PDB file of C-alpha atoms in Angstrom:
ATOM      1  CA  MET A 234     -18.686   2.151 -29.985  1.00  0.00           C
ATOM      2  CA  ARG A 235     -21.133   4.725 -31.348  1.00  0.00           C
ATOM      3  CA  TYR A 236     -21.928   6.036 -27.863  1.00  0.00           C
ATOM      4  CA  ARG A 237     -18.255   6.654 -27.225  1.00  0.00           C
ATOM      5  CA  SER A 238     -17.850   8.832 -30.321  1.00  0.00           C
ATOM      6  CA  VAL A 239     -21.004  10.778 -29.478  1.00  0.00           C
ATOM      7  CA  SER A 240     -19.861  11.341 -25.908  1.00  0.00           C
ATOM      8  CA  VAL A 241     -16.389  12.433 -27.066  1.00  0.00           C
ATOM      9  CA  PHE A 242     -18.041  14.890 -29.432  1.00  0.00           C
ATOM     10  CA  PHE A 243     -20.149  16.385 -26.627  1.00  0.00           C
ATOM     11  CA  VAL A 244     -17.147  16.655 -24.293  1.00  0.00           C
ATOM     12  CA  LEU A 245     -15.148  18.463 -26.981  1.00  0.00           C
ATOM     13  CA  VAL A 246     -18.032  20.849 -27.693  1.00  0.00           C
ATOM     14  CA  TRP A 247     -18.441  21.443 -23.912  1.00  0.00           C
ATOM     15  CA  LEU A 248     -14.737  22.334 -23.554  1.00  0.00           C
ATOM     16  CA  LEU A 249     -14.787  24.489 -26.688  1.00  0.00           C
ATOM     17  CA  ILE A 250     -17.678  26.525 -25.259  1.00  0.00           C
ATOM     18  CA  GLY A 251     -15.724  26.907 -22.010  1.00  0.00           C
ATOM     19  CA  LEU A 252     -12.662  28.065 -23.930  1.00  0.00           C
ATOM     20  CA  LEU A 253     -14.825  30.578 -25.774  1.00  0.00           C
ATOM     21  CA  ALA A 254     -16.154  31.888 -22.449  1.00  0.00           C
ATOM     22  CA  ALA A 255     -12.616  32.243 -21.067  1.00  0.00           C
ATOM     23  CA  GLY A 256     -11.599  34.144 -24.179  1.00  0.00           C
ATOM     24  CA  GLN A 257     -14.587  36.472 -23.971  1.00  0.00           C
ATOM     25  CA  ARG A 258     -13.744  37.281 -20.349  1.00  0.00           C
ATOM     26  CA  GLY A 259     -10.202  38.218 -21.344  1.00  0.00           C
ATOM     27  CA  TYR A 260      -8.531  35.446 -19.384  1.00  0.00           C
ATOM     28  CA  LEU A 261      -6.423  34.319 -22.346  1.00  0.00           C
ATOM     29  CA  ARG A 262      -4.843  37.710 -23.101  1.00  0.00           C
ATOM     30  CA  SER A 263      -2.384  37.819 -20.218  1.00  0.00           C
ATOM     31  CA  ALA A 264       1.083  36.350 -20.789  1.00  0.00           C
ATOM     32  CA  ASP A 265       1.859  36.364 -17.049  1.00  0.00           C
ATOM     33  CA  ALA A 266      -0.242  33.594 -15.562  1.00  0.00           C
ATOM     34  CA  THR A 267      -0.259  33.286 -11.811  1.00  0.00           C
ATOM     35  CA  CYS A 268      -1.558  30.229 -10.032  1.00  0.00           C
ATOM     36  CA  ALA A 269      -4.911  31.915  -9.424  1.00  0.00           C
ATOM     37  CA  GLU A 270      -5.280  33.034 -13.046  1.00  0.00           C
ATOM     38  CA  ALA A 271      -4.355  29.610 -14.415  1.00  0.00           C
ATOM     39  CA  SER A 272      -6.779  27.821 -12.115  1.00  0.00           C
ATOM     40  CA  THR A 273      -9.555  30.309 -12.944  1.00  0.00           C
ATOM     41  CA  ILE A 274      -9.001  29.671 -16.663  1.00  0.00           C
ATOM     42  CA  ALA A 275      -9.076  25.897 -16.101  1.00  0.00           C
ATOM     43  CA  VAL A 276     -12.277  26.021 -14.048  1.00  0.00           C
ATOM     44  CA  THR A 277     -13.927  28.347 -16.575  1.00  0.00           C
ATOM     45  CA  VAL A 278     -13.110  25.970 -19.428  1.00  0.00           C
ATOM     46  CA  LEU A 279     -14.355  22.972 -17.432  1.00  0.00           C
ATOM     47  CA  ALA A 280     -17.590  24.790 -16.539  1.00  0.00           C
ATOM     48  CA  GLY A 281     -18.323  25.106 -20.258  1.00  0.00           C
ATOM     49  CA  PRO A 282     -21.868  26.260 -21.081  1.00  0.00           C
ATOM     50  CA  LEU A 283     -22.627  26.875 -17.408  1.00  0.00           C
ATOM     51  CA  ASN A 284     -20.700  30.134 -17.826  1.00  0.00           C
ATOM     52  CA  TYR A 285     -23.553  31.468 -19.944  1.00  0.00           C
ATOM     53  CA  VAL A 286     -26.228  30.744 -17.335  1.00  0.00           C
ATOM     54  CA  GLY A 287     -24.562  32.818 -14.638  1.00  0.00           C
ATOM     55  CA  LEU A 288     -21.753  30.663 -13.273  1.00  0.00           C
ATOM     56  CA  ASN A 289     -18.617  32.762 -12.826  1.00  0.00           C
ATOM     57  CA  PRO A 290     -15.947  30.510 -11.343  1.00  0.00           C
ATOM     58  CA  VAL A 291     -13.011  32.308  -9.739  1.00  0.00           C
ATOM     59  CA  MET A 292     -10.262  30.433  -7.950  1.00  0.00           C
ATOM     60  CA  LYS A 293      -7.827  31.641  -5.321  1.00  0.00           C
ATOM     61  CA  CYS A 294      -4.443  30.071  -4.987  1.00  0.00           C
ATOM     62  CA  GLU A 295      -1.847  30.650  -2.307  1.00  0.00           C
ATOM     63  CA  LEU A 296       1.546  29.109  -2.850  1.00  0.00           C
ATOM     64  CA  PRO A 297       3.928  28.675   0.052  1.00  0.00           C
ATOM     65  CA  GLN A 298       6.646  31.323   0.186  1.00  0.00           C
ATOM     66  CA  PRO A 299      10.269  30.291   0.480  1.00  0.00           C
ATOM     67  CA  SER A 300      11.866  30.875   3.855  1.00  0.00           C
ATOM     68  CA  SER A 301      14.376  33.675   4.097  1.00  0.00           C
TER      69      SER A 301
END
């Protein structure tokens, strides 16, 4: 039971650091989020502290276009 609360605490701190990194990079300022921007924000938050040791995750996303 104690290990679960400690691990939840570390996961929350990890994600908070990732959110801080996304904010510092200006990813959270844009109101228009494309697929690529949203996935880059998600990967940056999941990378957490790794952002501060040189990891710069950037995602590309291509959605299918409707036929004309």
